[in-house]
Amino acid sequence: MNPIPEAAARLLDEGRAFVLATIVSRHGSTPRTAGTRMIVTADGSIRGTIGGGLVEAKVIEAAGGVLRSKRPVVMPFDLTRSEVAAMDMICGGRLEVLLECVAPGSPAAGVLRGWRDAIGRREACQVVTVIRFAGAAVVDTDHLLIQDRRVVVGGRSLPDEALERILDEGEGAAGLRSVALGGDLAVVEAVLPGEIVYLFGAGHVAHPTSRLAAFAGFRVVVVDDRPEFASRERFPDAEEVRVVPDFGVALNGCRHDTEAFVVILTRGHLHDKTVLAQALRTDAGYIGMIGSRRKRDQIYAALGQEGFTEADLQRVSSPIGLPIGAETPEEIAFSIVAELIQVRARRRQA
C-alpha cells in the first residue's frame, strides 16, 4: 500500500507542514525505483522512501531549506553504476527529485487529502503534479486530482490544451508517467483500486495470507462455513468476513468479473472441489487452489466427469503459489501472495 497519502493527510490534519519529495525526470520516462515519493517533516523524520542511500540523505538535508523558504526546487543527481543498481533504476543514472513545501490549506494539501479519500472509497484516480520551469529553475508547481477524465481537486491555472494532453497520455496507464508540456513537466500517477481477493477457507494458511494480501494492497474477503474461524477477530485486515451455510453457496454475492482473484484454501478435498466448480463457472481472472499435485489431479478428474473441459482446468493455478520451497503456513502464504502480486503486475502492464 502507498503510505504517502495517508501519512500526508494525517500531518495536514495535525496542522503540520512538510516537504514532499517526488522523483521526476525531464529526460524521458520517469525512473522507477523502490519508492517514488517521500515525506520529510521539520524534525527530519521521513515517511516513505525514494530509494535510500546518498540521494535520500541529500534530499533530507535539503528539505529544511525548502520548508523555510516555501519555494520548490528540483535537485539533479548523476548516479554511479553502483548507486543505479542499488536504487533499481531502469532509465539510466540521471535522476531529478522535486522538493516542495506542503502546508495546511495549500492546493497540494487538498489533492493529497482527495487522494487519501479516493483510496478509502476504492476509486480509481490520477494524481498529477505540474512543474513549471524558467530555464533550470522551478518557478511554481500545480496539483490536480483527476477522476473519470475530470479534475475534481486543484488545477487552478492549467490551460485546457495542457489538461487534454495529460488526460490523453495518462489514460489507461499504470504507475507513474511523465508528460512534457513544452518547457514544463507533468508527473502523472495512476492510482488503481485494490483488486479483490476471495479467500475460501479461514484456516491456518488463510490467516497469514489475509494479512499479507491486505498489506500488498489487495482487498480481502474471507469466506468459510465455520463462524469460530471466519471472525473479524481472526481477520482484522480483511475488508469483509463472511460465514456461509455451506460451501455450495460460497460464491453467492461475490464479484465474478475478470478482476476477481479466487483463492481456494478450504479444509478438505470435497470443499475445494465444490468451490472450484463454482469458480470455473465465473469469469474470475485468477483461480488458485492449495494442495498437492495428487490431490489436484483427483479433483480435476472428478470435475472432468462432470463436464468441465481441459481448457476450463487450465485456468487454475494449482498447487497455488510461487515455487519457493514453502513449508510452514506463513511461508505458504508468502508464496501465494507473491503469485497474486505477479499476476496483478502482468495485468496492469498488459
Tab-separated table of C-alpha atoms in Angstrom:
chain	number	residue	atom	x	y	z
A	1	MET	CA	0.000	0.000	0.000
A	2	ASN	CA	1.177	3.518	-0.715
A	3	PRO	CA	1.900	5.163	2.659
A	4	ILE	CA	2.170	8.710	1.297
A	5	PRO	CA	-1.459	9.926	1.005
A	6	GLU	CA	-2.454	8.620	4.435
A	7	ALA	CA	0.665	9.991	6.125
A	8	ALA	CA	0.307	13.345	4.334
A	9	ALA	CA	-3.349	13.713	5.280
A	10	ARG	CA	-2.581	12.863	8.901
A	11	LEU	CA	0.153	15.518	9.118
A	12	LEU	CA	-2.088	18.103	7.467
A	13	ASP	CA	-4.936	17.290	9.843
A	14	GLU	CA	-2.495	17.947	12.691
A	15	GLY	CA	-1.683	21.343	11.156
A	16	ARG	CA	1.900	20.378	10.258
A	17	ALA	CA	3.678	21.431	7.070
A	18	PHE	CA	6.179	19.081	5.435
A	19	VAL	CA	8.306	18.626	2.336
A	20	LEU	CA	7.081	16.231	-0.332
A	21	ALA	CA	9.936	14.736	-2.384
A	22	THR	CA	8.975	13.248	-5.755
A	23	ILE	CA	11.296	11.525	-8.224
A	24	VAL	CA	10.827	13.175	-11.616
A	25	SER	CA	12.669	13.360	-14.924
A	26	ARG	CA	12.838	15.899	-17.730
A	27	HIS	CA	14.593	13.385	-19.967
A	28	GLY	CA	12.163	10.671	-20.989
A	29	SER	CA	10.117	8.443	-18.756
A	30	THR	CA	10.267	8.743	-15.006
A	31	PRO	CA	12.713	6.282	-13.433
A	32	ARG	CA	11.035	3.653	-11.314
A	33	THR	CA	12.758	2.953	-8.023
A	34	ALA	CA	11.911	1.248	-4.780
A	35	GLY	CA	9.798	4.302	-3.936
A	36	THR	CA	8.793	7.395	-5.907
A	37	ARG	CA	7.687	9.792	-3.142
A	38	MET	CA	8.839	10.611	0.348
A	39	ILE	CA	7.664	12.984	3.079
A	40	VAL	CA	10.225	14.853	5.192
A	41	THR	CA	8.983	16.655	8.316
A	42	ALA	CA	10.557	19.604	10.145
A	43	ASP	CA	12.448	17.310	12.523
A	44	GLY	CA	13.984	15.357	9.619
A	45	SER	CA	11.864	12.241	10.029
A	46	ILE	CA	10.514	10.618	6.883
A	47	ARG	CA	7.508	8.699	5.633
A	48	GLY	CA	8.061	6.504	2.596
A	49	THR	CA	11.325	6.316	0.679
A	50	ILE	CA	12.899	7.372	-2.601
A	51	GLY	CA	15.371	4.525	-2.590
A	52	GLY	CA	17.691	5.202	0.330
A	53	GLY	CA	21.408	5.877	0.123
A	54	LEU	CA	23.118	9.118	-0.824
A	55	VAL	CA	20.197	10.552	-2.814
A	56	GLU	CA	17.784	10.159	0.063
A	57	ALA	CA	20.284	11.592	2.570
A	58	LYS	CA	20.879	14.688	0.440
A	59	VAL	CA	17.150	15.205	-0.061
A	60	ILE	CA	16.519	15.020	3.688
A	61	GLU	CA	19.350	17.518	4.252
A	62	ALA	CA	17.898	19.953	1.694
A	63	ALA	CA	14.315	19.636	2.929
A	64	GLY	CA	14.854	22.029	5.838
A	65	GLY	CA	15.705	24.884	3.493
A	66	VAL	CA	12.655	24.181	1.322
A	67	LEU	CA	10.431	24.107	4.396
A	68	ARG	CA	11.739	27.519	5.481
A	69	SER	CA	11.672	29.198	2.057
A	70	LYS	CA	8.398	27.607	0.879
A	71	ARG	CA	9.964	27.529	-2.603
A	72	PRO	CA	10.047	24.324	-4.667
A	73	VAL	CA	13.347	23.101	-6.069
A	74	VAL	CA	14.484	20.259	-8.316
A	75	MET	CA	17.673	18.503	-7.216
A	76	PRO	CA	19.603	16.762	-10.009
A	77	PHE	CA	21.682	13.647	-9.386
A	78	ASP	CA	24.126	11.859	-11.683
A	79	LEU	CA	24.458	8.433	-10.124
A	80	THR	CA	27.318	5.985	-10.289
A	81	ARG	CA	26.788	2.476	-11.611
A	82	SER	CA	26.581	1.034	-8.076
A	83	GLU	CA	24.051	3.676	-6.998
A	84	VAL	CA	21.882	2.926	-10.039
A	85	ALA	CA	21.892	-0.775	-9.184
A	86	ALA	CA	21.090	-0.090	-5.526
A	87	MET	CA	18.084	2.060	-6.459
A	88	ASP	CA	16.777	-0.455	-9.024
A	89	MET	CA	16.694	2.200	-11.748
A	90	ILE	CA	15.709	1.345	-15.305
A	91	CYS	CA	16.294	4.668	-17.036
A	92	GLY	CA	19.998	5.237	-16.594
A	93	GLY	CA	21.922	7.136	-13.941
A	94	ARG	CA	20.336	10.599	-14.205
A	95	LEU	CA	17.756	11.441	-11.626
A	96	GLU	CA	15.888	14.560	-10.528
A	97	VAL	CA	13.931	14.968	-7.308
A	98	LEU	CA	11.300	17.655	-6.797
A	99	LEU	CA	11.117	19.072	-3.280
A	100	GLU	CA	8.102	21.208	-2.379
A	101	CYS	CA	6.593	22.501	0.816
A	102	VAL	CA	3.054	21.308	1.512
A	103	ALA	CA	1.226	23.361	4.130
A	104	PRO	CA	-2.317	23.023	5.515
A	105	GLY	CA	-4.707	24.961	3.297
A	106	SER	CA	-2.481	24.786	0.212
A	107	PRO	CA	-3.749	23.418	-3.142
A	108	ALA	CA	-1.412	20.443	-2.757
A	109	ALA	CA	-2.982	19.667	0.615
A	110	GLY	CA	-6.413	19.398	-0.978
A	111	VAL	CA	-5.129	16.985	-3.616
A	112	LEU	CA	-3.346	14.791	-1.064
A	113	ARG	CA	-6.480	14.591	1.065
A	114	GLY	CA	-8.546	13.794	-2.031
A	115	TRP	CA	-6.064	11.065	-2.934
A	116	ARG	CA	-6.401	9.568	0.547
A	117	ASP	CA	-10.195	9.698	0.325
A	118	ALA	CA	-10.273	8.091	-3.138
A	119	ILE	CA	-8.207	5.185	-1.831
A	120	GLY	CA	-10.602	4.827	1.090
A	121	ARG	CA	-13.551	4.696	-1.301
A	122	ARG	CA	-11.714	2.214	-3.568
A	123	GLU	CA	-11.949	4.615	-6.505
A	124	ALA	CA	-9.508	4.955	-9.385
A	125	CYS	CA	-7.901	8.359	-9.846
A	126	GLN	CA	-4.851	10.137	-11.229
A	127	VAL	CA	-2.620	12.324	-9.086
A	128	VAL	CA	-0.868	14.985	-11.156
A	129	THR	CA	1.996	17.310	-10.257
A	130	VAL	CA	2.761	20.029	-12.808
A	131	ILE	CA	6.229	21.589	-12.517
A	132	ARG	CA	6.784	24.949	-14.187
A	133	PHE	CA	10.320	25.908	-15.093
A	134	ALA	CA	12.179	29.067	-16.038
A	135	GLY	CA	15.289	27.568	-17.548
A	136	ALA	CA	16.602	25.114	-14.959
A	137	ALA	CA	14.820	26.781	-12.039
A	138	VAL	CA	11.421	25.747	-10.726
A	139	VAL	CA	9.089	28.727	-10.524
A	140	ASP	CA	5.868	27.036	-9.472
A	141	THR	CA	4.016	23.764	-9.047
A	142	ASP	CA	0.393	22.854	-9.542
A	143	HIS	CA	-1.523	19.813	-8.330
A	144	LEU	CA	-4.593	18.037	-9.656
A	145	LEU	CA	-6.708	15.063	-8.759
A	146	ILE	CA	-8.459	13.571	-11.794
A	147	GLN	CA	-11.301	11.056	-11.847
A	148	ASP	CA	-13.209	9.933	-14.936
A	149	ARG	CA	-11.305	12.491	-17.067
A	150	ARG	CA	-12.488	15.297	-14.808
A	151	VAL	CA	-10.453	17.477	-12.448
A	152	VAL	CA	-12.063	17.101	-9.029
A	153	VAL	CA	-9.423	18.958	-6.980
A	154	GLY	CA	-6.783	21.520	-7.992
A	155	GLY	CA	-5.664	22.614	-11.455
A	156	ARG	CA	-6.084	26.292	-10.681
A	157	SER	CA	-4.110	27.585	-13.637
A	158	LEU	CA	-3.681	24.769	-16.110
A	159	PRO	CA	-4.512	25.630	-19.749
A	160	ASP	CA	-7.126	23.473	-21.439
A	161	GLU	CA	-4.675	22.128	-24.024
A	162	ALA	CA	-2.237	21.046	-21.295
A	163	LEU	CA	-5.022	19.303	-19.412
A	164	GLU	CA	-6.112	17.459	-22.564
A	165	ARG	CA	-2.582	16.217	-23.146
A	166	ILE	CA	-2.337	14.961	-19.559
A	167	LEU	CA	-5.679	13.192	-19.884
A	168	ASP	CA	-4.819	11.622	-23.236
A	169	GLU	CA	-1.308	10.428	-22.340
A	170	GLY	CA	-2.223	9.289	-18.851
A	171	GLU	CA	-5.388	7.410	-19.781
A	172	GLY	CA	-5.113	3.693	-19.206
A	173	ALA	CA	-1.582	3.950	-17.818
A	174	ALA	CA	-0.484	2.148	-14.677
A	175	GLY	CA	2.075	3.501	-12.245
A	176	LEU	CA	3.980	6.726	-12.879
A	177	ARG	CA	4.326	8.623	-16.150
A	178	SER	CA	5.950	11.905	-17.230
A	179	VAL	CA	4.200	14.189	-19.729
A	180	ALA	CA	6.169	17.029	-21.343
A	181	LEU	CA	4.251	20.310	-21.558
A	182	GLY	CA	6.550	22.497	-23.583
A	183	GLY	CA	9.232	23.573	-21.106
A	184	ASP	CA	7.173	22.297	-18.188
A	185	LEU	CA	6.566	18.782	-16.909
A	186	ALA	CA	3.593	16.879	-15.538
A	187	VAL	CA	4.155	13.796	-13.388
A	188	VAL	CA	1.037	11.612	-13.537
A	189	GLU	CA	0.464	8.747	-11.127
A	190	ALA	CA	-2.384	6.359	-11.853
A	191	VAL	CA	-3.973	5.134	-8.644
A	192	LEU	CA	-5.962	1.946	-9.154
A	193	PRO	CA	-8.431	0.493	-6.655
A	194	GLY	CA	-7.165	-2.648	-4.980
A	195	GLU	CA	-8.229	-5.884	-6.618
A	196	ILE	CA	-10.457	-8.191	-4.570
A	197	VAL	CA	-9.036	-11.474	-3.303
A	198	TYR	CA	-11.594	-14.013	-2.102
A	199	LEU	CA	-10.111	-16.462	0.385
A	200	PHE	CA	-12.336	-19.539	0.563
A	201	GLY	CA	-11.394	-21.199	3.824
A	202	ALA	CA	-10.436	-19.473	7.074
A	203	GLY	CA	-7.886	-21.934	8.415
A	204	HIS	CA	-4.224	-21.790	9.339
A	205	VAL	CA	-2.980	-20.801	5.847
A	206	ALA	CA	-5.722	-18.247	5.211
A	207	HIS	CA	-4.817	-16.317	8.369
A	208	PRO	CA	-1.327	-15.121	7.253
A	209	THR	CA	-2.467	-14.971	3.617
A	210	SER	CA	-5.130	-12.419	4.520
A	211	ARG	CA	-2.643	-10.214	6.359
A	212	LEU	CA	-0.046	-10.329	3.585
A	213	ALA	CA	-2.561	-9.766	0.792
A	214	ALA	CA	-4.034	-6.736	2.566
A	215	PHE	CA	-0.522	-5.392	3.196
A	216	ALA	CA	0.204	-5.776	-0.529
A	217	GLY	CA	-2.805	-3.609	-1.384
A	218	PHE	CA	-5.444	-6.225	-2.137
A	219	ARG	CA	-8.977	-6.044	-0.802
A	220	VAL	CA	-9.547	-9.268	1.084
A	221	VAL	CA	-12.829	-11.126	1.609
A	222	VAL	CA	-12.705	-14.283	3.762
A	223	VAL	CA	-15.412	-16.935	3.331
A	224	ASP	CA	-15.963	-20.038	5.482
A	225	ASP	CA	-18.807	-22.094	6.919
A	226	ARG	CA	-17.377	-22.046	10.455
A	227	PRO	CA	-18.159	-18.902	12.470
A	228	GLU	CA	-15.495	-19.752	15.027
A	229	PHE	CA	-12.884	-19.471	12.234
A	230	ALA	CA	-14.440	-16.806	9.994
A	231	SER	CA	-14.447	-13.954	12.502
A	232	ARG	CA	-13.376	-10.332	12.487
A	233	GLU	CA	-11.087	-11.051	15.446
A	234	ARG	CA	-9.072	-13.573	13.424
A	235	PHE	CA	-9.056	-11.486	10.246
A	236	PRO	CA	-8.783	-7.808	11.247
A	237	ASP	CA	-7.128	-6.877	7.936
A	238	ALA	CA	-9.919	-8.286	5.774
A	239	GLU	CA	-12.405	-5.920	4.196
A	240	GLU	CA	-15.147	-8.445	4.840
A	241	VAL	CA	-15.545	-11.775	6.619
A	242	ARG	CA	-18.476	-13.961	5.531
A	243	VAL	CA	-19.986	-17.032	7.145
A	244	VAL	CA	-21.920	-19.198	4.669
A	245	PRO	CA	-24.232	-22.116	5.489
A	246	ASP	CA	-22.109	-24.392	3.305
A	247	PHE	CA	-19.510	-24.121	0.538
A	248	GLY	CA	-22.105	-24.955	-2.070
A	249	VAL	CA	-23.154	-21.299	-1.991
A	250	ALA	CA	-19.713	-19.882	-1.220
A	251	LEU	CA	-19.563	-17.641	-4.298
A	252	ASN	CA	-23.014	-16.123	-3.872
A	253	GLY	CA	-22.650	-12.369	-3.656
A	254	CYS	CA	-19.031	-12.410	-4.875
A	255	ARG	CA	-17.748	-10.477	-7.858
A	256	HIS	CA	-17.405	-12.734	-10.873
A	257	ASP	CA	-15.526	-10.422	-13.251
A	258	THR	CA	-12.023	-10.718	-14.650
A	259	GLU	CA	-10.584	-8.513	-11.892
A	260	ALA	CA	-11.512	-11.006	-9.145
A	261	PHE	CA	-8.957	-13.342	-7.531
A	262	VAL	CA	-10.277	-16.654	-6.179
A	263	VAL	CA	-8.001	-18.416	-3.674
A	264	ILE	CA	-9.231	-21.849	-2.509
A	265	LEU	CA	-7.850	-22.887	0.898
A	266	THR	CA	-10.638	-24.945	2.438
A	267	ARG	CA	-10.116	-27.770	4.928
A	268	GLY	CA	-10.768	-30.661	2.579
A	269	HIS	CA	-10.834	-32.058	-0.951
A	270	LEU	CA	-14.608	-32.064	-1.197
A	271	HIS	CA	-14.952	-28.415	-0.217
A	272	ASP	CA	-12.119	-27.436	-2.569
A	273	LYS	CA	-13.838	-29.222	-5.432
A	274	THR	CA	-17.173	-27.594	-4.589
A	275	VAL	CA	-15.709	-24.091	-4.603
A	276	LEU	CA	-13.579	-24.742	-7.688
A	277	ALA	CA	-16.593	-25.922	-9.693
A	278	GLN	CA	-18.395	-22.676	-8.854
A	279	ALA	CA	-15.351	-20.546	-9.678
A	280	LEU	CA	-14.915	-22.179	-13.075
A	281	ARG	CA	-18.444	-21.102	-13.989
A	282	THR	CA	-17.457	-17.452	-13.482
A	283	ASP	CA	-15.176	-15.053	-15.363
A	284	ALA	CA	-12.777	-14.733	-12.402
A	285	GLY	CA	-9.425	-13.608	-13.730
A	286	TYR	CA	-7.408	-15.728	-11.319
A	287	ILE	CA	-8.280	-19.054	-9.683
A	288	GLY	CA	-5.793	-20.779	-7.392
A	289	MET	CA	-6.173	-23.915	-5.281
A	290	ILE	CA	-3.967	-25.215	-2.495
A	291	GLY	CA	-2.863	-28.843	-2.274
A	292	SER	CA	-0.563	-31.459	-3.715
A	293	ARG	CA	-0.461	-32.418	-7.358
A	294	ARG	CA	-2.039	-35.772	-6.452
A	295	LYS	CA	-4.985	-34.034	-4.786
A	296	ARG	CA	-5.277	-31.627	-7.703
A	297	ASP	CA	-5.362	-34.450	-10.235
A	298	GLN	CA	-8.078	-36.264	-8.288
A	299	ILE	CA	-10.233	-33.136	-8.195
A	300	TYR	CA	-9.599	-32.433	-11.876
A	301	ALA	CA	-10.604	-35.993	-12.788
A	302	ALA	CA	-13.850	-35.673	-10.833
A	303	LEU	CA	-14.627	-32.323	-12.454
A	304	GLY	CA	-13.886	-33.789	-15.864
A	305	GLN	CA	-16.581	-36.395	-15.268
A	306	GLU	CA	-18.978	-33.529	-14.503
A	307	GLY	CA	-18.350	-31.925	-17.881
A	308	PHE	CA	-15.545	-29.484	-17.247
A	309	THR	CA	-13.047	-29.333	-20.098
A	310	GLU	CA	-9.262	-29.273	-20.175
A	311	ALA	CA	-9.452	-25.597	-21.134
A	312	ASP	CA	-11.508	-24.935	-18.005
A	313	LEU	CA	-8.966	-26.642	-15.771
A	314	GLN	CA	-6.052	-24.809	-17.366
A	315	ARG	CA	-7.437	-21.630	-15.802
A	316	VAL	CA	-6.480	-22.953	-12.368
A	317	SER	CA	-3.132	-22.347	-10.661
A	318	SER	CA	-2.553	-25.451	-8.566
A	319	PRO	CA	-0.619	-26.113	-6.464
A	320	ILE	CA	-1.107	-22.439	-5.676
A	321	GLY	CA	1.829	-20.104	-5.052
A	322	LEU	CA	5.276	-19.495	-6.496
A	323	PRO	CA	7.654	-22.469	-6.082
A	324	ILE	CA	9.874	-21.176	-3.269
A	325	GLY	CA	10.030	-24.383	-1.217
A	326	ALA	CA	7.434	-23.143	1.269
A	327	GLU	CA	6.604	-25.451	4.181
A	328	THR	CA	5.015	-23.526	7.058
A	329	PRO	CA	1.646	-21.740	6.814
A	330	GLU	CA	3.456	-18.406	6.820
A	331	GLU	CA	5.828	-19.464	4.049
A	332	ILE	CA	2.950	-20.822	2.001
A	333	ALA	CA	1.132	-17.503	2.481
A	334	PHE	CA	4.190	-15.656	1.174
A	335	SER	CA	4.287	-17.870	-1.912
A	336	ILE	CA	0.554	-17.358	-2.549
A	337	VAL	CA	0.646	-13.583	-2.214
A	338	ALA	CA	3.794	-13.393	-4.325
A	339	GLU	CA	1.895	-15.147	-7.106
A	340	LEU	CA	-1.060	-12.767	-6.692
A	341	ILE	CA	1.305	-9.803	-6.985
A	342	GLN	CA	2.888	-11.324	-10.092
A	343	VAL	CA	-0.500	-11.818	-11.761
A	344	ARG	CA	-1.614	-8.307	-10.801
A	345	ALA	CA	1.571	-6.761	-12.209
A	346	ARG	CA	1.182	-8.604	-15.524
A	347	ARG	CA	-2.405	-7.442	-15.825
A	348	ARG	CA	-1.512	-3.830	-15.169
A	349	GLN	CA	1.325	-3.928	-17.679
A	350	ALA	CA	-0.835	-5.521	-20.389
